[in-house]
Short mmCIF file of C-alpha atoms and ligand atoms in Angstrom, two decimals:
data_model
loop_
_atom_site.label_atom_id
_atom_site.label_comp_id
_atom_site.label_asym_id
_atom_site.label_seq_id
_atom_site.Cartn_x
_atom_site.Cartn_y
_atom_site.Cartn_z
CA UNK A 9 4.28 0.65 -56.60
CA UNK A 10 6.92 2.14 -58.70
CA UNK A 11 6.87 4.26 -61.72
CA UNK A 12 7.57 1.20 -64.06
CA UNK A 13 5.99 -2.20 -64.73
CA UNK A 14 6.58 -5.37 -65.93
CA UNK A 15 6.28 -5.09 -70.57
CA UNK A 16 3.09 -5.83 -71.42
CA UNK A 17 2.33 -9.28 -72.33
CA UNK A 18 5.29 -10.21 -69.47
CA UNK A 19 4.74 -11.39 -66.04
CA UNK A 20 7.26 -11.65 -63.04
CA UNK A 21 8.30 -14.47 -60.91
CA UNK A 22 7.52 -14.55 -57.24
CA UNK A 23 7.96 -16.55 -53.98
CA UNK A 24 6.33 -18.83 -53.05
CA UNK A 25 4.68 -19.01 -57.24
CA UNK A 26 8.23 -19.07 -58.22
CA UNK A 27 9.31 -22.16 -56.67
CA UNK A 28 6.50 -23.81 -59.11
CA UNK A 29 8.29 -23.22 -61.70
CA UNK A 30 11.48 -24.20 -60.83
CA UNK A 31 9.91 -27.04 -59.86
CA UNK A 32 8.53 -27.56 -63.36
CA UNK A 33 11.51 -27.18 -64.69
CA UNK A 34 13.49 -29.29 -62.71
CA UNK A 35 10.99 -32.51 -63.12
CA UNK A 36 11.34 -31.48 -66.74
CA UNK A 37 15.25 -32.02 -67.16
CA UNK A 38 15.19 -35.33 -65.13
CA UNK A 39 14.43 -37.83 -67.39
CA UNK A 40 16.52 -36.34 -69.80
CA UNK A 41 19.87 -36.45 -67.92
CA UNK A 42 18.94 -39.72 -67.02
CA UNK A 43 18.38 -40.46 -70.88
CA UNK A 44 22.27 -38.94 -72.03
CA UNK A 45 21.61 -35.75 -72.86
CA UNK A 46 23.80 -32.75 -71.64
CA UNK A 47 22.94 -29.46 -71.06
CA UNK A 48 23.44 -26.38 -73.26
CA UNK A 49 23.18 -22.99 -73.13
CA UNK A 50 23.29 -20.85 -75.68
CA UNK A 51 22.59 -16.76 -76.28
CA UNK A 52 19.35 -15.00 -75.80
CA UNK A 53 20.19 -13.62 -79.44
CA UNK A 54 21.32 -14.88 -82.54
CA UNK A 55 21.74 -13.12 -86.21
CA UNK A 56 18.17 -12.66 -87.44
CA UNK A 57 19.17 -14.84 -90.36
CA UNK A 58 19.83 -17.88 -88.60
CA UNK A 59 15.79 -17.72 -87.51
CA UNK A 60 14.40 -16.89 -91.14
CA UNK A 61 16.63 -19.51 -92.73
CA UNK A 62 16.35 -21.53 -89.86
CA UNK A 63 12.47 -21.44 -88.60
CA UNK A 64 11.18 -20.35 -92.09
CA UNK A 65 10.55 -16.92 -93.42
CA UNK A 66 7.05 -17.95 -94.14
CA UNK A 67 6.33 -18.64 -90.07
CA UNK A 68 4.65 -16.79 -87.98
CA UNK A 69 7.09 -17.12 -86.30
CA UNK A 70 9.47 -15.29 -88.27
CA UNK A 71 6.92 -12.78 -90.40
CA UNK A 72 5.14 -11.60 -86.97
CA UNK A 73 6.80 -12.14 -84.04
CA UNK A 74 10.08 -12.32 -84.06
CA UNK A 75 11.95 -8.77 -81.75
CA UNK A 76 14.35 -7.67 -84.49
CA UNK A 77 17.03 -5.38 -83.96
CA UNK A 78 20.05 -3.94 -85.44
CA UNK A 79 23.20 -3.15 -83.30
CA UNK A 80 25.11 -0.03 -83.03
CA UNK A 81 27.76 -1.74 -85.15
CA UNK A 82 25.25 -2.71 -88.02
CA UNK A 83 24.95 -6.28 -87.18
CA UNK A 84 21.01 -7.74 -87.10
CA UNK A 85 19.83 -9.64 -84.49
CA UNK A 86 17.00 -11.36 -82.78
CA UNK A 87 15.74 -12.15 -79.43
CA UNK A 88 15.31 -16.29 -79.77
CA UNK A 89 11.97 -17.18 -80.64
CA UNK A 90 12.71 -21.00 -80.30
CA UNK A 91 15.55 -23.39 -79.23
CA UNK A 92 16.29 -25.82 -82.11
CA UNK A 93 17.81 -23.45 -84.12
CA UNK A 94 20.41 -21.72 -82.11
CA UNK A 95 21.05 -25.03 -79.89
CA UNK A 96 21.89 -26.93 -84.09
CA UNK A 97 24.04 -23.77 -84.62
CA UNK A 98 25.75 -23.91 -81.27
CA UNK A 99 26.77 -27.49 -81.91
CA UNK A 100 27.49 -27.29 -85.11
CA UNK A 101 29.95 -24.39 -84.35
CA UNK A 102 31.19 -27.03 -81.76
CA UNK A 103 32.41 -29.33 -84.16
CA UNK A 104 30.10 -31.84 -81.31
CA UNK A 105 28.84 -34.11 -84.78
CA UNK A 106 32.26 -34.38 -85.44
CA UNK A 107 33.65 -36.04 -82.25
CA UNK A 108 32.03 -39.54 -83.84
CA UNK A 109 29.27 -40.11 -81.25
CA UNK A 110 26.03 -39.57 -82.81
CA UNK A 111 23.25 -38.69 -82.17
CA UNK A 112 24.70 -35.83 -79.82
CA UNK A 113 21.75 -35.56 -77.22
CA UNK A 114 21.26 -31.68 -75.74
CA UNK A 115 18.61 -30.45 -73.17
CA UNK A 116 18.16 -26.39 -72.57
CA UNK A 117 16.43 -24.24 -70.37
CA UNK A 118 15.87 -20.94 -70.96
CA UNK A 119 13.42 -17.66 -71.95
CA UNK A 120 11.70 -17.15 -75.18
CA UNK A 121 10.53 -13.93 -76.82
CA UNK A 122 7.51 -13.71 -79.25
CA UNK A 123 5.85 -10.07 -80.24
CA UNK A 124 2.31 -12.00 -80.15
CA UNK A 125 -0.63 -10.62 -78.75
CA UNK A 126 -1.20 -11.42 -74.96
CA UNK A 127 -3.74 -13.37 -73.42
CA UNK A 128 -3.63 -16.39 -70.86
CA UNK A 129 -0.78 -18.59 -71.87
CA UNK A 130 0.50 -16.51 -74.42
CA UNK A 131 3.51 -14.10 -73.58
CA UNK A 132 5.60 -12.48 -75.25
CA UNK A 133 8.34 -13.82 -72.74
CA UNK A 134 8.09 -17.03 -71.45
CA UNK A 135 9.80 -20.27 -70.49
CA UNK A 136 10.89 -23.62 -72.08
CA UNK A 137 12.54 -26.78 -71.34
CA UNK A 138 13.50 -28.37 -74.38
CA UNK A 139 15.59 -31.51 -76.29
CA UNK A 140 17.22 -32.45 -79.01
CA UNK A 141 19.05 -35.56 -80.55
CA UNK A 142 21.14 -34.20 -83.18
CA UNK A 143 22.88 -36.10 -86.72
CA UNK A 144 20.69 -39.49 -86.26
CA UNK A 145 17.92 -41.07 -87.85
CA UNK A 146 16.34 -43.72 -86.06
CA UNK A 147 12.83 -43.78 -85.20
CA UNK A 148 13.73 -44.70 -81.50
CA UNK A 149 15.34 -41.56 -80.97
CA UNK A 150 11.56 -40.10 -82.05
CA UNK A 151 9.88 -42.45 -79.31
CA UNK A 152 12.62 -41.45 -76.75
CA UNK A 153 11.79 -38.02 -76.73
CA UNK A 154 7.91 -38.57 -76.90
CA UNK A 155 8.39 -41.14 -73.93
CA UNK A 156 10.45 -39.41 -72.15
CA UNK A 157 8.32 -35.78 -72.52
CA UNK A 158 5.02 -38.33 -71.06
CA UNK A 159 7.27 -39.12 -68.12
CA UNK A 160 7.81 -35.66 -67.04
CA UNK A 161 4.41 -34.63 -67.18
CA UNK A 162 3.42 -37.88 -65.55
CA UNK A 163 5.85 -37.15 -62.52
CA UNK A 164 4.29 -33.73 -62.26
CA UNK A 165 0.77 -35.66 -61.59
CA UNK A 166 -0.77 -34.40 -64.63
CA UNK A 167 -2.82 -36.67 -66.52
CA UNK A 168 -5.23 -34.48 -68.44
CA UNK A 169 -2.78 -33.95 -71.92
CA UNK A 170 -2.89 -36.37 -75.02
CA UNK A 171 -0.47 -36.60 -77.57
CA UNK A 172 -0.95 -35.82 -81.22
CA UNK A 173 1.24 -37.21 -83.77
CA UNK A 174 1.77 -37.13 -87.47
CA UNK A 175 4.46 -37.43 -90.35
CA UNK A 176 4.89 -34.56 -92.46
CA UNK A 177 7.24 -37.21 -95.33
CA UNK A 178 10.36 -36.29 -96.29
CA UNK A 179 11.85 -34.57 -99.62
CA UNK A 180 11.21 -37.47 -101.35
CA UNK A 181 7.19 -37.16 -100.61
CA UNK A 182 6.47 -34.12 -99.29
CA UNK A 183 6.29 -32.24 -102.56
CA UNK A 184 4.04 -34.13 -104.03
CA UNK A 185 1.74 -34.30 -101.47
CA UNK A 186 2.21 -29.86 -101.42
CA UNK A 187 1.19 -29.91 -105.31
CA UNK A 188 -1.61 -32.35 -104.42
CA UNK A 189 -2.61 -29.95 -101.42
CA UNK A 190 -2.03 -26.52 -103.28
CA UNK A 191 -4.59 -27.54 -106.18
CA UNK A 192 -7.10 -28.42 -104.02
CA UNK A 193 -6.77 -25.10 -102.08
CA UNK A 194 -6.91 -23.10 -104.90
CA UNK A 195 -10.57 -23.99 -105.55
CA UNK A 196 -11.41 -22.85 -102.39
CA UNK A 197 -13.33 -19.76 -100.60
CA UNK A 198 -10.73 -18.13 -98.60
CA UNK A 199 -9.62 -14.93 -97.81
CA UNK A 200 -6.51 -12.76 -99.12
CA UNK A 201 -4.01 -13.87 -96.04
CA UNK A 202 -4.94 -17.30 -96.26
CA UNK A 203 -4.50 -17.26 -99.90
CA UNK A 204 -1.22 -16.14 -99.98
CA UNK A 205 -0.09 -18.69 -97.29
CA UNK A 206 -1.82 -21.15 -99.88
CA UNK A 207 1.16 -20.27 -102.44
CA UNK A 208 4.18 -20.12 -99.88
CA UNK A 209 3.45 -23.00 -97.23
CA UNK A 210 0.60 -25.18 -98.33
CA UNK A 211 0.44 -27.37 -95.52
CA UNK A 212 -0.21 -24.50 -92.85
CA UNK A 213 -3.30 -23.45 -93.70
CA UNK A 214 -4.84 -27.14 -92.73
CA UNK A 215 -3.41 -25.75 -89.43
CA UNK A 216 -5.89 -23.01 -88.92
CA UNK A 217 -8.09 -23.21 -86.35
CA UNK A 218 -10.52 -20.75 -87.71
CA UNK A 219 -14.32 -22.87 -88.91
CA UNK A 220 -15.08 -20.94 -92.07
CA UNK A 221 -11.92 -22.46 -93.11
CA UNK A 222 -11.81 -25.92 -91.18
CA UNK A 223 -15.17 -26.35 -92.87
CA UNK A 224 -13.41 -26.28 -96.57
CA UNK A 225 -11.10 -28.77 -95.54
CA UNK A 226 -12.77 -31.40 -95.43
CA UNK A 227 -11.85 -33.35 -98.15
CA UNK A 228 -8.66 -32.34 -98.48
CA UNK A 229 -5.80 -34.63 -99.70
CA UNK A 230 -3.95 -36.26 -96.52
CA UNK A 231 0.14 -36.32 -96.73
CA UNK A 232 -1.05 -40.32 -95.13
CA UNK A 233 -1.97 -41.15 -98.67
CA UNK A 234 1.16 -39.91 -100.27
CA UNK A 235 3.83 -40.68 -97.80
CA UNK A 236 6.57 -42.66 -99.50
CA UNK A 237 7.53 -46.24 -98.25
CA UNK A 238 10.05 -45.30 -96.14
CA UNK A 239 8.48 -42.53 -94.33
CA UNK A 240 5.30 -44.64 -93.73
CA UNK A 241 8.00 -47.45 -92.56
CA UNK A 242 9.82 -45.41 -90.01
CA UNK A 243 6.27 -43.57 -88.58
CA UNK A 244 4.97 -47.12 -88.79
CA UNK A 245 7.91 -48.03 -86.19
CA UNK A 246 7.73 -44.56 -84.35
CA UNK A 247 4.12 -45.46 -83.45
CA UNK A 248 4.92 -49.09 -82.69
CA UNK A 249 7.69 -48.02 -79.97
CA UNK A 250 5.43 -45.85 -78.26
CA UNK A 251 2.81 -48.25 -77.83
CA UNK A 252 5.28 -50.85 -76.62
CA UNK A 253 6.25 -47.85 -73.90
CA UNK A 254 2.38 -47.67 -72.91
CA UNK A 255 2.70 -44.03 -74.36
CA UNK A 256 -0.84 -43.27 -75.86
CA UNK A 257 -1.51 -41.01 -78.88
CA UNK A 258 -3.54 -40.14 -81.01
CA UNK A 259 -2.95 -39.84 -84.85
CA UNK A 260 -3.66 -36.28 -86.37
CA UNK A 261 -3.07 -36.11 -90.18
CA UNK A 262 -3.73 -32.13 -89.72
CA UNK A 263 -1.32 -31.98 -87.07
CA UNK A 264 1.28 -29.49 -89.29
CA UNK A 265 3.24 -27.50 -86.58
CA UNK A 266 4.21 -23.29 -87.12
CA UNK A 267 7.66 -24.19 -88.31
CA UNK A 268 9.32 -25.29 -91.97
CA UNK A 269 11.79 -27.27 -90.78
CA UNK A 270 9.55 -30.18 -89.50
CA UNK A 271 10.10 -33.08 -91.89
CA UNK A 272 8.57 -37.16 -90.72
CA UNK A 273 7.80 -37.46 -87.25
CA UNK A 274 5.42 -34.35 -85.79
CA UNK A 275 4.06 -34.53 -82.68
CA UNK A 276 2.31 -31.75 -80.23
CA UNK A 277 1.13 -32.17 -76.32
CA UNK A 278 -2.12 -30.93 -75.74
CA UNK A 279 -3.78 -30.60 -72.02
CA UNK A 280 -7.80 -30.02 -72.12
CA UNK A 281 -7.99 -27.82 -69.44
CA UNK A 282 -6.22 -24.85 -71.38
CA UNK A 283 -9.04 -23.50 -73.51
CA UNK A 284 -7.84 -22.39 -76.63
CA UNK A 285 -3.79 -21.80 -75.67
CA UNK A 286 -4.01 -25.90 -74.93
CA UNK A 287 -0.58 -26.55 -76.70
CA UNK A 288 2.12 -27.26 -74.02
CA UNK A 289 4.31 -28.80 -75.99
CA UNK A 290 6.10 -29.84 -79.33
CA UNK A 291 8.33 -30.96 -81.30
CA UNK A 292 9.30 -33.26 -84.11
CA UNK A 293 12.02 -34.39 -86.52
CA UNK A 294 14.22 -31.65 -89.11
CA UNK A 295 16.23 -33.66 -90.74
CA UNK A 296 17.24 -30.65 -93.40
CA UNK A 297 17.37 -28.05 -90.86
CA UNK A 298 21.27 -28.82 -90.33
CA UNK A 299 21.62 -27.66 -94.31
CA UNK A 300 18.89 -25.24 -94.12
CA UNK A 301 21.93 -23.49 -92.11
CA UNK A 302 25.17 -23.97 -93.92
CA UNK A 303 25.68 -27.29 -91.86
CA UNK A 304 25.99 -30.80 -92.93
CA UNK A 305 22.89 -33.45 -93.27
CA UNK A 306 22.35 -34.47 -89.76
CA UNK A 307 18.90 -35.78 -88.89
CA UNK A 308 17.77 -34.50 -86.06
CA UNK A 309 14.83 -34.76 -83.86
CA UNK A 310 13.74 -32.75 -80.91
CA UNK A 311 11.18 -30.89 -78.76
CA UNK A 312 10.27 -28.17 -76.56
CA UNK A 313 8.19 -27.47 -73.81
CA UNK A 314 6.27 -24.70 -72.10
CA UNK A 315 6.95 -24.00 -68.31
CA UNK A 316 4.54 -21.01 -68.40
CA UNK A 317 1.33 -23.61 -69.45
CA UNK A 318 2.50 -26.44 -67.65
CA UNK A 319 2.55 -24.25 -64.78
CA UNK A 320 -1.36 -23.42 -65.98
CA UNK A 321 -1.69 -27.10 -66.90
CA UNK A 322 -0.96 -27.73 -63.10
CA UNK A 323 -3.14 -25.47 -61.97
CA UNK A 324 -6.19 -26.55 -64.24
CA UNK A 325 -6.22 -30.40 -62.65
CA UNK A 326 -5.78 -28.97 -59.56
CA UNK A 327 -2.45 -30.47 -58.87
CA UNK A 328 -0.48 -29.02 -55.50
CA UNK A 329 3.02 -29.91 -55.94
CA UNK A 330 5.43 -30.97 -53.01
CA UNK A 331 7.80 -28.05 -52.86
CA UNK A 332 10.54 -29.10 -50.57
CA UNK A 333 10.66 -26.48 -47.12
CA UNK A 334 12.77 -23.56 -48.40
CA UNK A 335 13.52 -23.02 -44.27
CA UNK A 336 14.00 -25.65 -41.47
CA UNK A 337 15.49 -23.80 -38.43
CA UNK A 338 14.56 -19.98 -37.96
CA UNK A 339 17.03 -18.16 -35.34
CA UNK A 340 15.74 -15.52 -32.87
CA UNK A 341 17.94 -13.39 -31.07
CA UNK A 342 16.99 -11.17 -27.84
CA UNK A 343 19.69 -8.75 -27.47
CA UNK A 344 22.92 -7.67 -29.19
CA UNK A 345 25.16 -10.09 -27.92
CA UNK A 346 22.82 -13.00 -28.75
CA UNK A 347 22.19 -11.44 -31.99
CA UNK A 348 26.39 -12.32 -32.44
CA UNK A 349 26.53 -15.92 -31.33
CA UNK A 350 22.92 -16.78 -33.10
CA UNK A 351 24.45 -15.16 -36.41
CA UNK A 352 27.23 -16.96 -35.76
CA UNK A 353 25.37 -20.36 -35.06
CA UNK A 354 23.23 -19.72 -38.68
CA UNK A 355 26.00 -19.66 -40.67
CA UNK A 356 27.51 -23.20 -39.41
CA UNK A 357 24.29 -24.46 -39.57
CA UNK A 358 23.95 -23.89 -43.10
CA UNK A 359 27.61 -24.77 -43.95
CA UNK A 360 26.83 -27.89 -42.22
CA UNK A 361 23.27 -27.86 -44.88
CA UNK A 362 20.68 -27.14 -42.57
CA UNK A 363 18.34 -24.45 -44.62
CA UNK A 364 18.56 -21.89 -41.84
CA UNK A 365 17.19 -18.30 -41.40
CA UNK A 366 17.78 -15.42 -39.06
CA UNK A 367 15.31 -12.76 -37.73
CA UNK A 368 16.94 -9.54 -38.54
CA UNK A 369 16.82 -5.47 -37.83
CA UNK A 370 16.62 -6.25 -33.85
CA UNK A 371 12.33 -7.63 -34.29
CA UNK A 372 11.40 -8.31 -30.67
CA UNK A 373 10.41 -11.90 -29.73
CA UNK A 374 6.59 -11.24 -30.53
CA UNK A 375 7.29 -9.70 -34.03
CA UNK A 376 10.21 -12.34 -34.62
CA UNK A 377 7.94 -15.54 -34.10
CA UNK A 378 5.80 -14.47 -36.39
CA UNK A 379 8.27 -14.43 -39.24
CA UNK A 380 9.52 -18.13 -37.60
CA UNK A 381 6.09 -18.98 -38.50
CA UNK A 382 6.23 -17.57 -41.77
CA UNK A 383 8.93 -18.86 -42.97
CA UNK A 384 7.25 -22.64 -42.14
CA UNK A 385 10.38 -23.59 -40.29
CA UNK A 386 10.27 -26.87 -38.40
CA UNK A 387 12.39 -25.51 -35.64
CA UNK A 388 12.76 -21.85 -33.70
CA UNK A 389 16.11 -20.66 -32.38
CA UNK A 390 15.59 -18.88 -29.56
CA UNK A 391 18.34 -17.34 -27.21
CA UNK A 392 18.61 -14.45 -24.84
CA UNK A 393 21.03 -12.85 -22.50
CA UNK A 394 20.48 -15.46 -19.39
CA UNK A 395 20.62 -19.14 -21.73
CA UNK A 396 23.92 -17.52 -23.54
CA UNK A 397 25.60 -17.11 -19.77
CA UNK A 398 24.48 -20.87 -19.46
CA UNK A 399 25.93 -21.92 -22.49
CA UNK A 400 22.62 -22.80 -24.24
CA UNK A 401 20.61 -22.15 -26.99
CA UNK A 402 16.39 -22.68 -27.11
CA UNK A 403 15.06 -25.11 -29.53
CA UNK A 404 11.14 -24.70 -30.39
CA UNK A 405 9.35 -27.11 -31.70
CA UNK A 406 7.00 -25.60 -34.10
CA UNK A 407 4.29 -27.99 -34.68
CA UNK A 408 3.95 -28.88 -31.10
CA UNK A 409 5.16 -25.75 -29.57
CA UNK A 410 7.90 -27.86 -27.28
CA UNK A 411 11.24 -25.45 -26.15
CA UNK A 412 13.99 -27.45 -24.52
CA UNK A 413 17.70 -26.58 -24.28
CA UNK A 414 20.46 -27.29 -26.40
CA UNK A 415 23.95 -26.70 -25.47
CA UNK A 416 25.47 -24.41 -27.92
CA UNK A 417 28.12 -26.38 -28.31
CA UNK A 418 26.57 -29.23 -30.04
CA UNK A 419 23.85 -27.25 -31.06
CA UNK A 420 24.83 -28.05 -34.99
CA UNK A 421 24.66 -31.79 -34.69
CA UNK A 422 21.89 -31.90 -32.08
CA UNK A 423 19.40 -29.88 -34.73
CA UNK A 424 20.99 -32.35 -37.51
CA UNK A 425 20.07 -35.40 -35.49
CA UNK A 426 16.65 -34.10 -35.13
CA UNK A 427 15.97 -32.68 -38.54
CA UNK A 428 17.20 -36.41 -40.36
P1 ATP B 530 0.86 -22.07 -80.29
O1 ATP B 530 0.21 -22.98 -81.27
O2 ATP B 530 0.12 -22.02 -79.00
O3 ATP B 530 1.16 -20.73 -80.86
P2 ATP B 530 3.52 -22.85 -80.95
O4 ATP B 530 3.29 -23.87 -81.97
O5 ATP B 530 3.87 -21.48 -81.39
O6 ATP B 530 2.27 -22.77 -79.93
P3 ATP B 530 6.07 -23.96 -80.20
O7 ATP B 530 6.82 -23.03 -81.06
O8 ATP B 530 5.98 -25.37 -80.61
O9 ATP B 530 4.61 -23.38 -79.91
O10 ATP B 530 6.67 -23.89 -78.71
C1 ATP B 530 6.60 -24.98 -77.82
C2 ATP B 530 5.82 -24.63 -76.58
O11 ATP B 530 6.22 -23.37 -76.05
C3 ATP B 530 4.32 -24.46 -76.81
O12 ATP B 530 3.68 -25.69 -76.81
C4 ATP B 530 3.92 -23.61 -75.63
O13 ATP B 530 3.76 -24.39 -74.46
C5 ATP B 530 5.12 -22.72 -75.45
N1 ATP B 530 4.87 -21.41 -76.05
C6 ATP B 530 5.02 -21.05 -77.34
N2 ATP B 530 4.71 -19.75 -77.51
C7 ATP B 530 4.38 -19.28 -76.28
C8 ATP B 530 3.96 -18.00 -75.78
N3 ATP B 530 3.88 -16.94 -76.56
N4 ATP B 530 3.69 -17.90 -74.44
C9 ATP B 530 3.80 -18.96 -73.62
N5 ATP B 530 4.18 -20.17 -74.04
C10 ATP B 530 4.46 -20.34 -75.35
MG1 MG B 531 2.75 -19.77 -81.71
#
């Protein structure tokens, strides 16, 4: 061990748990650059402001967990807590809702950074894969992203996650419904932290999970009953689409999401087997984030998902993935001037693609095997002094422990022919 570890509430990735999540995030991004979206990348930080304006001041997000810095030059900046906002900055920047081809459809991949406090599936660096249709209102670009979210975790085998979805209205509605909500919590029994978030964002408290305060609840005014025509029209049609897809859901009028800029569509994926960090995913519509940041009005609709708890999720229903074999042929050299020519051989080999490894710092045969066995390659290389003189190479079969001669020559294609 060294001196140092990994940050608390941070966890490193390693072979052969590594290729998991690669894995993860790879069947993640497939449907959605089969859907039209591109890939963007953006920094891993932004000017604090663009995450309080952005995200909400009043977030927990923002209030709690957000790593805050200042620069040597004066300048104040975060680590990203979430996508949406820097991915809506970096195209707005772009000019990309000004090349007249909305909705401009982005997919990123990248590392997250929350000050929370660390338990299973909760980090204070971790992983997401996330989307986002940008400048376009139309409630199929809501019931793409839901549909195509199902389809990655369906391709992943997991089957165990439902989907919860709610509106949260527009301008229009929304503030009524806040007035409606804020009276009623007023009259309640709650404590000093909860009352505060009564008077700056409402709708979060019917968010918390604690009893004592679920309990009160109950009989609370729903935004359903005061969502304005429209907004019940377009969730109407949201919900419609996705049953047409054979997506099942589940309607959740407390379902409020940590984040201010959520306006209409909300949705969150939940698997069962996560005990209390069950959340995997989210997302929803922010049709005012765009202005929220000094942009335009561009509707906009997006989500994110976790790689760390899908990873968990995975794990929980048992699922094994199939990782592809990192290593199909495995050379072994006996002597120095086999050592050259196998060396030699590896390196066409895996121009020519074959995933290829080479048994280094002069192992003898005995200790070499064993890392060909390792390194669950379908074929050993073997070659010493006497089949080099011959012009030939040894090629083990692993599973069935076969050796026949190859001439050296051909040995590329030969191991080609036999690998396809
Ligand atoms: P939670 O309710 O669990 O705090 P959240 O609402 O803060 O989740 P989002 O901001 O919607 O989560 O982020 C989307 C996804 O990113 C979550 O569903 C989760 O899978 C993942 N995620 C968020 N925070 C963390 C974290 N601290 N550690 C690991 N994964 C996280
Ligand atoms: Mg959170």
């Amino acid at each position: 061990m060294s001196t140092f570890q990994a940050p608390k509430g941070t966890y490193d990735l390693i072979p052969p748990e590594s290729a998991k999540y690669l894995a993860v995030r790879e069947a993640i991004a497939a449907p959605l650059k089969n859907s039209g979206y591109g890939y963007i990348e953006t920094p891993g930080f932004e000017n604090v402001e663009l995450f309080s304006r952005g995200v909400g001041e009043s977030t927990d997000i923002v209030s709690k967990e957000m790593y805050a810095f200042e620069t040597k030059g004066g300048t104040k900046l975060a680590l990203r807590p979430e996508g949406t906002a820097s991915v809506l900055r970096a195209a707005l920047q772009a000019n990309l809702h000004k090349l007249g081809n909305l909705p401009v459809k982005l997919w990123y991949s990248g590392s997250y950074y929350r000050y929370e406090r660390p338990q299973k599936g909760r980090y204070r660096h971790f992983s997401q894969v996330g989307a986002e249709a940008i400048g376009a209102e139309d409630p199929a670009l809501d019931a793409e992203l839901i549909i195509l979210a199902d389809q990655a975790y369906r391709t992943l085998g997991l089957s165990q996650f439902r989907i919860l979805l709610n509106s949260l209205g527009d301008k229009e509605c929304r503030p009524v419904y806040r007035d409606a909500l804020q009276g009623f919590l007023r009259g309640l029994e709650l404590d000093e932290d909860t009352r505060r978030r009564v008077e700056i964002n409402p709708l979060r408290v019917l968010d918390d999970k604690r009893a004592v305060v679920q309990k009160q609840l109950v009989g609370a005014p729903l935004l359903r009953d005061y969502l304005c025509d429209a907004c019940k029209a377009y969730h109407e049609e949201v919900r419609e689409l996705l049953t047409a897809a054979g997506v099942a859901y589940q309607d959740d009028e407390k379902l409020v999401r940590g984040l201010d800029y959520y306006t209409r569509t909300t949705f969150e994926f939940v698997h069962d087997g996560l005990g209390s960090q069950s959340a995997v995913g989210g997302g929803g519509r922010y049709d005012g984030l765009s202005e929220m940041i000094g942009g335009p009005a561009l509707p906009s609709v997006g989500w994110a998902l976790g790689v760390d708890r899908t990873v968990l999720a995975l794990e929980a229903e048992g699922i094994e993935l199939e990782l592809p074999a990192t290593t199909s042929v495995f050379a072994v050299p006996l002597g120095e001037e086999a050592r050259r020519v196998l060396f030699g051989l590896v390196t066409e080999l895996r121009r020519a693609g074959v995933a290829t490894d080479f048994s280094y710092a002069g192992k003898g045969l005995k200790g070499a095997m064993k890392s060909a066995n390792r390194s669950g390659a379908r074929y050993a290389l073997v070659a010493g002094e006497r089949d080099l003189a011959e012009g030939v190479v040894q090629l083990k079969d692993m599973q069935s422990g076969e050796q026949s001669p190859v001439a050296l020559a051909d040995a590329v294609d030969a191991i080609r022919e036999r690998l396809a």
